[in-house]
């Protein structure tokens, strides 16, 4: 069996488990808040820190990889801006834009060690540092122009939230530790390693718990369009940029993997806060999560050819 | 040696401390821990128990004495706690709490420390040690708490029948015993792939269970009934591992199995004892205090006892 498919099996298996837990009431919907908070605020930053601080970036084309990754998101932003020409209300358009641009890096992080080895996992983690703020700035800008919220968007609050984002802090601190050559081994690093390992299964469970199949009925035509942008156009764009920047081998496979990830639940939160179409966003995240189980291995296999 | 032992134990106990800090400073508010604990007890713990025990070779050479020592440790804890309760003239509800805390050791801490100490080779014994102890201990604690309230025993059997830890253990034991006997229908790689979601969810989440263990610590509950509290910690964290160590010497269990037996039986009490105490309206305050004290005593005693087995 294809190693990427084998690596994806536990990832989507745990996502399915999360959905079953919420659907069956074994862990009811309101109880997921604490799990979410602990995963994103404590465990995932620890995971990103330790993965990045221990990585050997001298042996991988990290520079061209990062340029291609950032370029991929900017290119997707430009492509999604072109969709504004289609007749649709502003709030709906913001959700279409977010659908094409936002990525769920946690799926790739969970898949990376088994599918790409340590080198690929380190690159996947590194991609978070510049792309999380980049994608957020693009989405907030679009929401500010075309979103429809009862209250004016508080850009200062959004800015503070970005600067204090634990994911970004974890990445940057890990990068600083990597450059300084500190905190890569010893009891402290082992503690972060142990804590960080819990982050991925928990986040995958919360992704599953957040799936909402009824939301697929909201604007099926536009959801199809956003899914096409996320699962077909984005990976092709990242692939093309990878070739353009001379990225190859494992790095190219990870780069295309970034493009091929499903949509992120953060898009739903922002749509709700800043006047987008939250239900359409939920439908997009659900549809891309399901379909990515099929499209991700295909795209990664194409990149590995 | 000292540094090696410290390196093994430090991360696990730091995570316990982190859990305490997260709750103490309300980084994760009180109400949100309920979902995390529920996920632990109903899903993650059963997942890790199933994959570990189902893969164990319960019939391997030398398994019988190890199983006997693991189960014997629980029965000895039962006998000692009942004896001490009688000596201290404890009430029925206090006795139930003492029995429960003494009989259940923390399986997640055991798996974490075993992996850190021996690496992948530890799985040769972890499932074999955990299976009999957990089955026995789960039955004992449910019966102990249920027996203290009117109609409790009627409630005990349904509670046992739907206990996720017990179900996972029994299913895993059945799988471990039956699977090798049936003709192979799937290649080993396919079985591993099928189990991989449980591996990822269960083993990946060990740290979460340690954090929750810390979040459940209650230092305020250490006030009052000091003799009962100290008895629980002495039995759970000192007497039982010493007795198991002596027993291992007597029946010739040594090496990795001996170290792992001490690591398991000398661990603090499991946090889910508190959940069972709550379900049966038991002495929750006393139970929380006892669990807290066993964590504190084990943090000192367990590295020392482990070092003893390694030196021997």
PDB file of N, CA and C in Angstrom, chain A residues 1 5-6 9-11 13-14 17 21 25-28 31-35 37-38 41-43 110 187-188 190-191 194-202 204-205, chain B residues 7 10-12 14-15 22 26-29 31-36 38-39 42-44 47 112 115-116 193-194 196-198 200-201 204-208 210-211:
ATOM      1  N   UNK A   1       0.852  -1.207   0.000  1.00  0.00           N
ATOM      2  CA  UNK A   1       0.000   0.000   0.000  1.00  0.00           C
ATOM      3  C   UNK A   1       0.884   1.252   0.000  1.00  0.00           C
ATOM      4  N   UNK A   5      -0.827   6.767   2.111  1.00  0.00           N
ATOM      5  CA  UNK A   5      -2.162   6.285   2.490  1.00  0.00           C
ATOM      6  C   UNK A   5      -2.091   5.637   3.876  1.00  0.00           C
ATOM      7  N   UNK A   6      -1.029   4.841   4.090  1.00  0.00           N
ATOM      8  CA  UNK A   6      -0.867   4.190   5.405  1.00  0.00           C
ATOM      9  C   UNK A   6      -0.694   5.255   6.492  1.00  0.00           C
ATOM     10  N   UNK A   9      -4.038   6.946   7.292  1.00  0.00           N
ATOM     11  CA  UNK A   9      -5.087   6.139   7.918  1.00  0.00           C
ATOM     12  C   UNK A   9      -5.322   6.497   9.399  1.00  0.00           C
ATOM     13  N   UNK A  10      -4.249   6.524  10.233  1.00  0.00           N
ATOM     14  CA  UNK A  10      -4.501   6.916  11.635  1.00  0.00           C
ATOM     15  C   UNK A  10      -4.976   8.354  11.764  1.00  0.00           C
ATOM     16  N   UNK A  11      -4.498   9.239  10.869  1.00  0.00           N
ATOM     17  CA  UNK A  11      -4.885  10.659  10.958  1.00  0.00           C
ATOM     18  C   UNK A  11      -6.397  10.789  10.761  1.00  0.00           C
ATOM     19  N   UNK A  13      -8.482   8.329  10.811  1.00  0.00           N
ATOM     20  CA  UNK A  13      -9.133   7.451  11.791  1.00  0.00           C
ATOM     21  C   UNK A  13      -9.431   8.205  13.076  1.00  0.00           C
ATOM     22  N   UNK A  14      -8.465   9.000  13.543  1.00  0.00           N
ATOM     23  CA  UNK A  14      -8.671   9.761  14.791  1.00  0.00           C
ATOM     24  C   UNK A  14      -9.695  10.881  14.551  1.00  0.00           C
ATOM     25  N   UNK A  17     -12.915   9.274  14.767  1.00  0.00           N
ATOM     26  CA  UNK A  17     -13.207   8.965  16.173  1.00  0.00           C
ATOM     27  C   UNK A  17     -13.768  10.205  16.891  1.00  0.00           C
ATOM     28  N   UNK A  21     -17.374  10.488  18.707  1.00  0.00           N
ATOM     29  CA  UNK A  21     -17.488  10.835  20.135  1.00  0.00           C
ATOM     30  C   UNK A  21     -18.495  11.952  20.365  1.00  0.00           C
ATOM     31  N   UNK A  25     -22.495  11.522  21.710  1.00  0.00           N
ATOM     32  CA  UNK A  25     -22.701  12.140  23.019  1.00  0.00           C
ATOM     33  C   UNK A  25     -21.754  11.600  24.081  1.00  0.00           C
ATOM     34  N   UNK A  26     -20.834  10.701  23.688  1.00  0.00           N
ATOM     35  CA  UNK A  26     -19.869  10.163  24.639  1.00  0.00           C
ATOM     36  C   UNK A  26     -19.019  11.298  25.212  1.00  0.00           C
ATOM     37  N   UNK A  27     -18.664  12.250  24.352  1.00  0.00           N
ATOM     38  CA  UNK A  27     -18.079  13.518  24.823  1.00  0.00           C
ATOM     39  C   UNK A  27     -18.913  14.605  24.140  1.00  0.00           C
ATOM     40  N   UNK A  28     -19.837  15.160  24.887  1.00  0.00           N
ATOM     41  CA  UNK A  28     -20.834  16.077  24.304  1.00  0.00           C
ATOM     42  C   UNK A  28     -20.189  17.367  23.792  1.00  0.00           C
ATOM     43  N   UNK A  31     -18.376  20.121  25.846  1.00  0.00           N
ATOM     44  CA  UNK A  31     -17.204  19.714  26.626  1.00  0.00           C
ATOM     45  C   UNK A  31     -15.895  19.803  25.837  1.00  0.00           C
ATOM     46  N   UNK A  32     -15.992  20.107  24.538  1.00  0.00           N
ATOM     47  CA  UNK A  32     -14.784  20.127  23.718  1.00  0.00           C
ATOM     48  C   UNK A  32     -13.980  21.420  23.890  1.00  0.00           C
ATOM     49  N   UNK A  33     -14.577  22.432  24.520  1.00  0.00           N
ATOM     50  CA  UNK A  33     -13.892  23.724  24.668  1.00  0.00           C
ATOM     51  C   UNK A  33     -12.559  23.602  25.393  1.00  0.00           C
ATOM     52  N   UNK A  34     -12.544  22.870  26.499  1.00  0.00           N
ATOM     53  CA  UNK A  34     -11.329  22.720  27.285  1.00  0.00           C
ATOM     54  C   UNK A  34     -10.267  21.945  26.527  1.00  0.00           C
ATOM     55  N   UNK A  35     -10.714  20.928  25.795  1.00  0.00           N
ATOM     56  CA  UNK A  35      -9.771  20.098  25.027  1.00  0.00           C
ATOM     57  C   UNK A  35      -9.097  20.964  23.961  1.00  0.00           C
ATOM     58  N   UNK A  37      -8.758  24.240  23.983  1.00  0.00           N
ATOM     59  CA  UNK A  37      -7.926  25.267  24.599  1.00  0.00           C
ATOM     60  C   UNK A  37      -6.568  24.700  25.025  1.00  0.00           C
ATOM     61  N   UNK A  38      -6.612  23.545  25.663  1.00  0.00           N
ATOM     62  CA  UNK A  38      -5.370  22.915  26.124  1.00  0.00           C
ATOM     63  C   UNK A  38      -4.488  22.546  24.921  1.00  0.00           C
ATOM     64  N   UNK A  41      -3.313  26.058  23.091  1.00  0.00           N
ATOM     65  CA  UNK A  41      -2.571  27.046  23.876  1.00  0.00           C
ATOM     66  C   UNK A  41      -1.353  26.479  24.585  1.00  0.00           C
ATOM     67  N   UNK A  42      -1.343  25.182  24.850  1.00  0.00           N
ATOM     68  CA  UNK A  42      -0.204  24.637  25.600  1.00  0.00           C
ATOM     69  C   UNK A  42       0.538  23.546  24.830  1.00  0.00           C
ATOM     70  N   UNK A  43      -0.208  22.555  24.336  1.00  0.00           N
ATOM     71  CA  UNK A  43       0.468  21.374  23.796  1.00  0.00           C
ATOM     72  C   UNK A  43       1.041  21.595  22.395  1.00  0.00           C
ATOM     73  N   UNK A 110       0.565  15.797  11.483  1.00  0.00           N
ATOM     74  CA  UNK A 110       0.321  14.438  11.972  1.00  0.00           C
ATOM     75  C   UNK A 110       0.771  13.400  10.954  1.00  0.00           C
ATOM     76  N   UNK A 187      16.400  17.234  30.174  1.00  0.00           N
ATOM     77  CA  UNK A 187      15.086  17.004  30.779  1.00  0.00           C
ATOM     78  C   UNK A 187      14.027  18.014  30.340  1.00  0.00           C
ATOM     79  N   UNK A 188      14.428  19.291  30.191  1.00  0.00           N
ATOM     80  CA  UNK A 188      13.449  20.312  29.790  1.00  0.00           C
ATOM     81  C   UNK A 188      12.905  20.029  28.395  1.00  0.00           C
ATOM     82  N   UNK A 190      12.964  17.155  26.891  1.00  0.00           N
ATOM     83  CA  UNK A 190      12.197  15.897  26.949  1.00  0.00           C
ATOM     84  C   UNK A 190      10.772  16.140  27.441  1.00  0.00           C
ATOM     85  N   UNK A 191      10.646  17.066  28.384  1.00  0.00           N
ATOM     86  CA  UNK A 191       9.313  17.385  28.917  1.00  0.00           C
ATOM     87  C   UNK A 191       8.434  17.985  27.812  1.00  0.00           C
ATOM     88  N   UNK A 194       7.416  15.286  25.380  1.00  0.00           N
ATOM     89  CA  UNK A 194       6.342  14.439  25.910  1.00  0.00           C
ATOM     90  C   UNK A 194       4.997  15.174  25.845  1.00  0.00           C
ATOM     91  N   UNK A 195       5.011  16.448  26.230  1.00  0.00           N
ATOM     92  CA  UNK A 195       3.767  17.234  26.208  1.00  0.00           C
ATOM     93  C   UNK A 195       3.293  17.433  24.776  1.00  0.00           C
ATOM     94  N   UNK A 196       4.236  17.759  23.897  1.00  0.00           N
ATOM     95  CA  UNK A 196       3.876  18.066  22.516  1.00  0.00           C
ATOM     96  C   UNK A 196       3.257  16.895  21.785  1.00  0.00           C
ATOM     97  N   UNK A 197       3.699  15.676  22.139  1.00  0.00           N
ATOM     98  CA  UNK A 197       3.180  14.495  21.447  1.00  0.00           C
ATOM     99  C   UNK A 197       1.670  14.341  21.622  1.00  0.00           C
ATOM    100  N   UNK A 198       1.144  14.910  22.700  1.00  0.00           N
ATOM    101  CA  UNK A 198      -0.300  14.790  22.934  1.00  0.00           C
ATOM    102  C   UNK A 198      -1.108  15.743  22.060  1.00  0.00           C
ATOM    103  N   UNK A 199      -0.424  16.745  21.485  1.00  0.00           N
ATOM    104  CA  UNK A 199      -1.184  17.786  20.796  1.00  0.00           C
ATOM    105  C   UNK A 199      -1.882  17.285  19.533  1.00  0.00           C
ATOM    106  N   UNK A 200      -1.172  16.491  18.727  1.00  0.00           N
ATOM    107  CA  UNK A 200      -1.754  16.114  17.435  1.00  0.00           C
ATOM    108  C   UNK A 200      -3.003  15.241  17.565  1.00  0.00           C
ATOM    109  N   UNK A 201      -2.955  14.159  18.374  1.00  0.00           N
ATOM    110  CA  UNK A 201      -4.200  13.386  18.479  1.00  0.00           C
ATOM    111  C   UNK A 201      -5.363  14.212  19.015  1.00  0.00           C
ATOM    112  N   UNK A 202      -5.068  15.120  19.958  1.00  0.00           N
ATOM    113  CA  UNK A 202      -6.166  15.922  20.507  1.00  0.00           C
ATOM    114  C   UNK A 202      -6.738  16.863  19.457  1.00  0.00           C
ATOM    115  N   UNK A 204      -6.627  16.469  16.226  1.00  0.00           N
ATOM    116  CA  UNK A 204      -7.357  15.672  15.225  1.00  0.00           C
ATOM    117  C   UNK A 204      -8.738  15.287  15.762  1.00  0.00           C
ATOM    118  N   UNK A 205      -8.800  14.950  17.046  1.00  0.00           N
ATOM    119  CA  UNK A 205     -10.108  14.626  17.640  1.00  0.00           C
ATOM    120  C   UNK A 205     -11.037  15.839  17.588  1.00  0.00           C
TER     121      UNK A 205
ATOM    122  N   UNK B   7      16.357  11.899  34.793  1.00  0.00           N
ATOM    123  CA  UNK B   7      15.939  12.214  33.422  1.00  0.00           C
ATOM    124  C   UNK B   7      14.687  11.428  33.035  1.00  0.00           C
ATOM    125  N   UNK B  10      11.751  13.126  35.556  1.00  0.00           N
ATOM    126  CA  UNK B  10      11.526  14.573  35.542  1.00  0.00           C
ATOM    127  C   UNK B  10      10.379  15.001  34.617  1.00  0.00           C
ATOM    128  N   UNK B  11      10.407  14.616  33.330  1.00  0.00           N
ATOM    129  CA  UNK B  11       9.340  15.126  32.447  1.00  0.00           C
ATOM    130  C   UNK B  11       7.935  14.736  32.899  1.00  0.00           C
ATOM    131  N   UNK B  12       7.797  13.487  33.383  1.00  0.00           N
ATOM    132  CA  UNK B  12       6.454  13.037  33.772  1.00  0.00           C
ATOM    133  C   UNK B  12       5.932  13.866  34.953  1.00  0.00           C
ATOM    134  N   UNK B  14       6.974  16.820  35.879  1.00  0.00           N
ATOM    135  CA  UNK B  14       6.800  18.235  35.497  1.00  0.00           C
ATOM    136  C   UNK B  14       5.423  18.415  34.834  1.00  0.00           C
ATOM    137  N   UNK B  15       5.026  17.433  34.028  1.00  0.00           N
ATOM    138  CA  UNK B  15       3.701  17.549  33.397  1.00  0.00           C
ATOM    139  C   UNK B  15       2.585  17.498  34.438  1.00  0.00           C
ATOM    140  N   UNK B  22      -1.970  24.795  35.578  1.00  0.00           N
ATOM    141  CA  UNK B  22      -3.001  25.230  34.613  1.00  0.00           C
ATOM    142  C   UNK B  22      -4.359  25.381  35.288  1.00  0.00           C
ATOM    143  N   UNK B  26      -6.176  28.874  36.613  1.00  0.00           N
ATOM    144  CA  UNK B  26      -7.378  28.961  35.757  1.00  0.00           C
ATOM    145  C   UNK B  26      -7.047  29.260  34.288  1.00  0.00           C
ATOM    146  N   UNK B  27      -5.858  28.849  33.828  1.00  0.00           N
ATOM    147  CA  UNK B  27      -5.563  28.952  32.393  1.00  0.00           C
ATOM    148  C   UNK B  27      -6.594  28.095  31.656  1.00  0.00           C
ATOM    149  N   UNK B  28      -6.847  26.923  32.198  1.00  0.00           N
ATOM    150  CA  UNK B  28      -7.987  26.110  31.763  1.00  0.00           C
ATOM    151  C   UNK B  28      -8.970  26.158  32.935  1.00  0.00           C
ATOM    152  N   UNK B  29     -10.094  26.851  32.772  1.00  0.00           N
ATOM    153  CA  UNK B  29     -11.024  27.000  33.905  1.00  0.00           C
ATOM    154  C   UNK B  29     -11.589  25.660  34.376  1.00  0.00           C
ATOM    155  N   UNK B  31     -14.493  24.369  34.854  1.00  0.00           N
ATOM    156  CA  UNK B  31     -15.564  23.716  34.105  1.00  0.00           C
ATOM    157  C   UNK B  31     -15.053  22.968  32.872  1.00  0.00           C
ATOM    158  N   UNK B  32     -13.948  23.451  32.292  1.00  0.00           N
ATOM    159  CA  UNK B  32     -13.468  22.844  31.045  1.00  0.00           C
ATOM    160  C   UNK B  32     -12.694  21.548  31.277  1.00  0.00           C
ATOM    161  N   UNK B  33     -12.278  21.288  32.509  1.00  0.00           N
ATOM    162  CA  UNK B  33     -11.556  20.041  32.785  1.00  0.00           C
ATOM    163  C   UNK B  33     -12.472  18.838  32.670  1.00  0.00           C
ATOM    164  N   UNK B  34     -13.777  19.067  32.817  1.00  0.00           N
ATOM    165  CA  UNK B  34     -14.708  17.938  32.795  1.00  0.00           C
ATOM    166  C   UNK B  34     -14.632  17.200  31.462  1.00  0.00           C
ATOM    167  N   UNK B  35     -14.634  17.984  30.373  1.00  0.00           N
ATOM    168  CA  UNK B  35     -14.560  17.376  29.044  1.00  0.00           C
ATOM    169  C   UNK B  35     -13.246  16.645  28.844  1.00  0.00           C
ATOM    170  N   UNK B  36     -12.169  17.259  29.331  1.00  0.00           N
ATOM    171  CA  UNK B  36     -10.845  16.646  29.159  1.00  0.00           C
ATOM    172  C   UNK B  36     -10.785  15.324  29.927  1.00  0.00           C
ATOM    173  N   UNK B  38     -13.279  13.463  30.842  1.00  0.00           N
ATOM    174  CA  UNK B  38     -14.198  12.506  30.225  1.00  0.00           C
ATOM    175  C   UNK B  38     -13.543  11.844  29.013  1.00  0.00           C
ATOM    176  N   UNK B  39     -12.885  12.668  28.199  1.00  0.00           N
ATOM    177  CA  UNK B  39     -12.188  12.142  27.025  1.00  0.00           C
ATOM    178  C   UNK B  39     -11.106  11.152  27.447  1.00  0.00           C
ATOM    179  N   UNK B  42     -12.984   7.883  29.093  1.00  0.00           N
ATOM    180  CA  UNK B  42     -13.863   7.107  28.218  1.00  0.00           C
ATOM    181  C   UNK B  42     -13.189   6.675  26.922  1.00  0.00           C
ATOM    182  N   UNK B  43     -12.172   7.419  26.496  1.00  0.00           N
ATOM    183  CA  UNK B  43     -11.621   7.143  25.174  1.00  0.00           C
ATOM    184  C   UNK B  43     -10.116   6.861  25.180  1.00  0.00           C
ATOM    185  N   UNK B  44      -9.335   7.844  25.647  1.00  0.00           N
ATOM    186  CA  UNK B  44      -7.888   7.743  25.473  1.00  0.00           C
ATOM    187  C   UNK B  44      -7.287   6.610  26.305  1.00  0.00           C
ATOM    188  N   UNK B  47      -8.166   3.287  24.856  1.00  0.00           N
ATOM    189  CA  UNK B  47      -7.404   3.082  23.614  1.00  0.00           C
ATOM    190  C   UNK B  47      -6.005   2.564  23.935  1.00  0.00           C
ATOM    191  N   UNK B 112       4.257   5.620  30.668  1.00  0.00           N
ATOM    192  CA  UNK B 112       5.164   6.719  30.304  1.00  0.00           C
ATOM    193  C   UNK B 112       6.569   6.454  30.829  1.00  0.00           C
ATOM    194  N   UNK B 115       8.357   3.484  29.129  1.00  0.00           N
ATOM    195  CA  UNK B 115       8.876   3.849  27.805  1.00  0.00           C
ATOM    196  C   UNK B 115      10.139   4.693  27.941  1.00  0.00           C
ATOM    197  N   UNK B 116      10.126   5.614  28.884  1.00  0.00           N
ATOM    198  CA  UNK B 116      11.299   6.483  29.048  1.00  0.00           C
ATOM    199  C   UNK B 116      12.499   5.712  29.604  1.00  0.00           C
ATOM    200  N   UNK B 193      -1.852  -1.351  10.824  1.00  0.00           N
ATOM    201  CA  UNK B 193      -2.500  -0.185  10.203  1.00  0.00           C
ATOM    202  C   UNK B 193      -3.897   0.019  10.803  1.00  0.00           C
ATOM    203  N   UNK B 194      -4.617  -1.092  10.989  1.00  0.00           N
ATOM    204  CA  UNK B 194      -5.966  -0.977  11.546  1.00  0.00           C
ATOM    205  C   UNK B 194      -5.938  -0.441  12.985  1.00  0.00           C
ATOM    206  N   UNK B 196      -3.654   1.539  14.093  1.00  0.00           N
ATOM    207  CA  UNK B 196      -2.898   2.796  14.170  1.00  0.00           C
ATOM    208  C   UNK B 196      -3.705   3.999  14.689  1.00  0.00           C
ATOM    209  N   UNK B 197      -5.013   4.136  14.378  1.00  0.00           N
ATOM    210  CA  UNK B 197      -5.739   5.264  14.984  1.00  0.00           C
ATOM    211  C   UNK B 197      -5.784   5.165  16.511  1.00  0.00           C
ATOM    212  N   UNK B 198      -5.922   3.928  17.022  1.00  0.00           N
ATOM    213  CA  UNK B 198      -5.948   3.763  18.482  1.00  0.00           C
ATOM    214  C   UNK B 198      -4.574   4.061  19.070  1.00  0.00           C
ATOM    215  N   UNK B 200      -2.356   6.146  17.802  1.00  0.00           N
ATOM    216  CA  UNK B 200      -2.148   7.597  17.747  1.00  0.00           C
ATOM    217  C   UNK B 200      -2.939   8.295  18.854  1.00  0.00           C
ATOM    218  N   UNK B 201      -4.213   7.908  18.987  1.00  0.00           N
ATOM    219  CA  UNK B 201      -5.060   8.562  19.996  1.00  0.00           C
ATOM    220  C   UNK B 201      -4.590   8.210  21.401  1.00  0.00           C
ATOM    221  N   UNK B 204      -0.391   8.835  21.953  1.00  0.00           N
ATOM    222  CA  UNK B 204      -0.111  10.255  21.796  1.00  0.00           C
ATOM    223  C   UNK B 204      -0.607  11.064  22.976  1.00  0.00           C
ATOM    224  N   UNK B 205      -1.596  10.523  23.656  1.00  0.00           N
ATOM    225  CA  UNK B 205      -2.264  11.326  24.679  1.00  0.00           C
ATOM    226  C   UNK B 205      -1.802  11.031  26.095  1.00  0.00           C
ATOM    227  N   UNK B 206      -0.749  10.230  26.238  1.00  0.00           N
ATOM    228  CA  UNK B 206      -0.297   9.914  27.599  1.00  0.00           C
ATOM    229  C   UNK B 206      -0.040  11.184  28.406  1.00  0.00           C
ATOM    230  N   UNK B 207       0.568  12.164  27.733  1.00  0.00           N
ATOM    231  CA  UNK B 207       0.901  13.399  28.439  1.00  0.00           C
ATOM    232  C   UNK B 207      -0.359  14.095  28.955  1.00  0.00           C
ATOM    233  N   UNK B 208      -1.423  14.001  28.180  1.00  0.00           N
ATOM    234  CA  UNK B 208      -2.664  14.657  28.599  1.00  0.00           C
ATOM    235  C   UNK B 208      -3.169  14.063  29.907  1.00  0.00           C
ATOM    236  N   UNK B 210      -1.384  12.733  32.199  1.00  0.00           N
ATOM    237  CA  UNK B 210      -0.522  13.203  33.292  1.00  0.00           C
ATOM    238  C   UNK B 210      -0.897  14.629  33.696  1.00  0.00           C
ATOM    239  N   UNK B 211      -1.194  15.447  32.697  1.00  0.00           N
ATOM    240  CA  UNK B 211      -1.603  16.831  32.985  1.00  0.00           C
ATOM    241  C   UNK B 211      -2.900  16.830  33.803  1.00  0.00           C
TER     242      UNK B 211
END
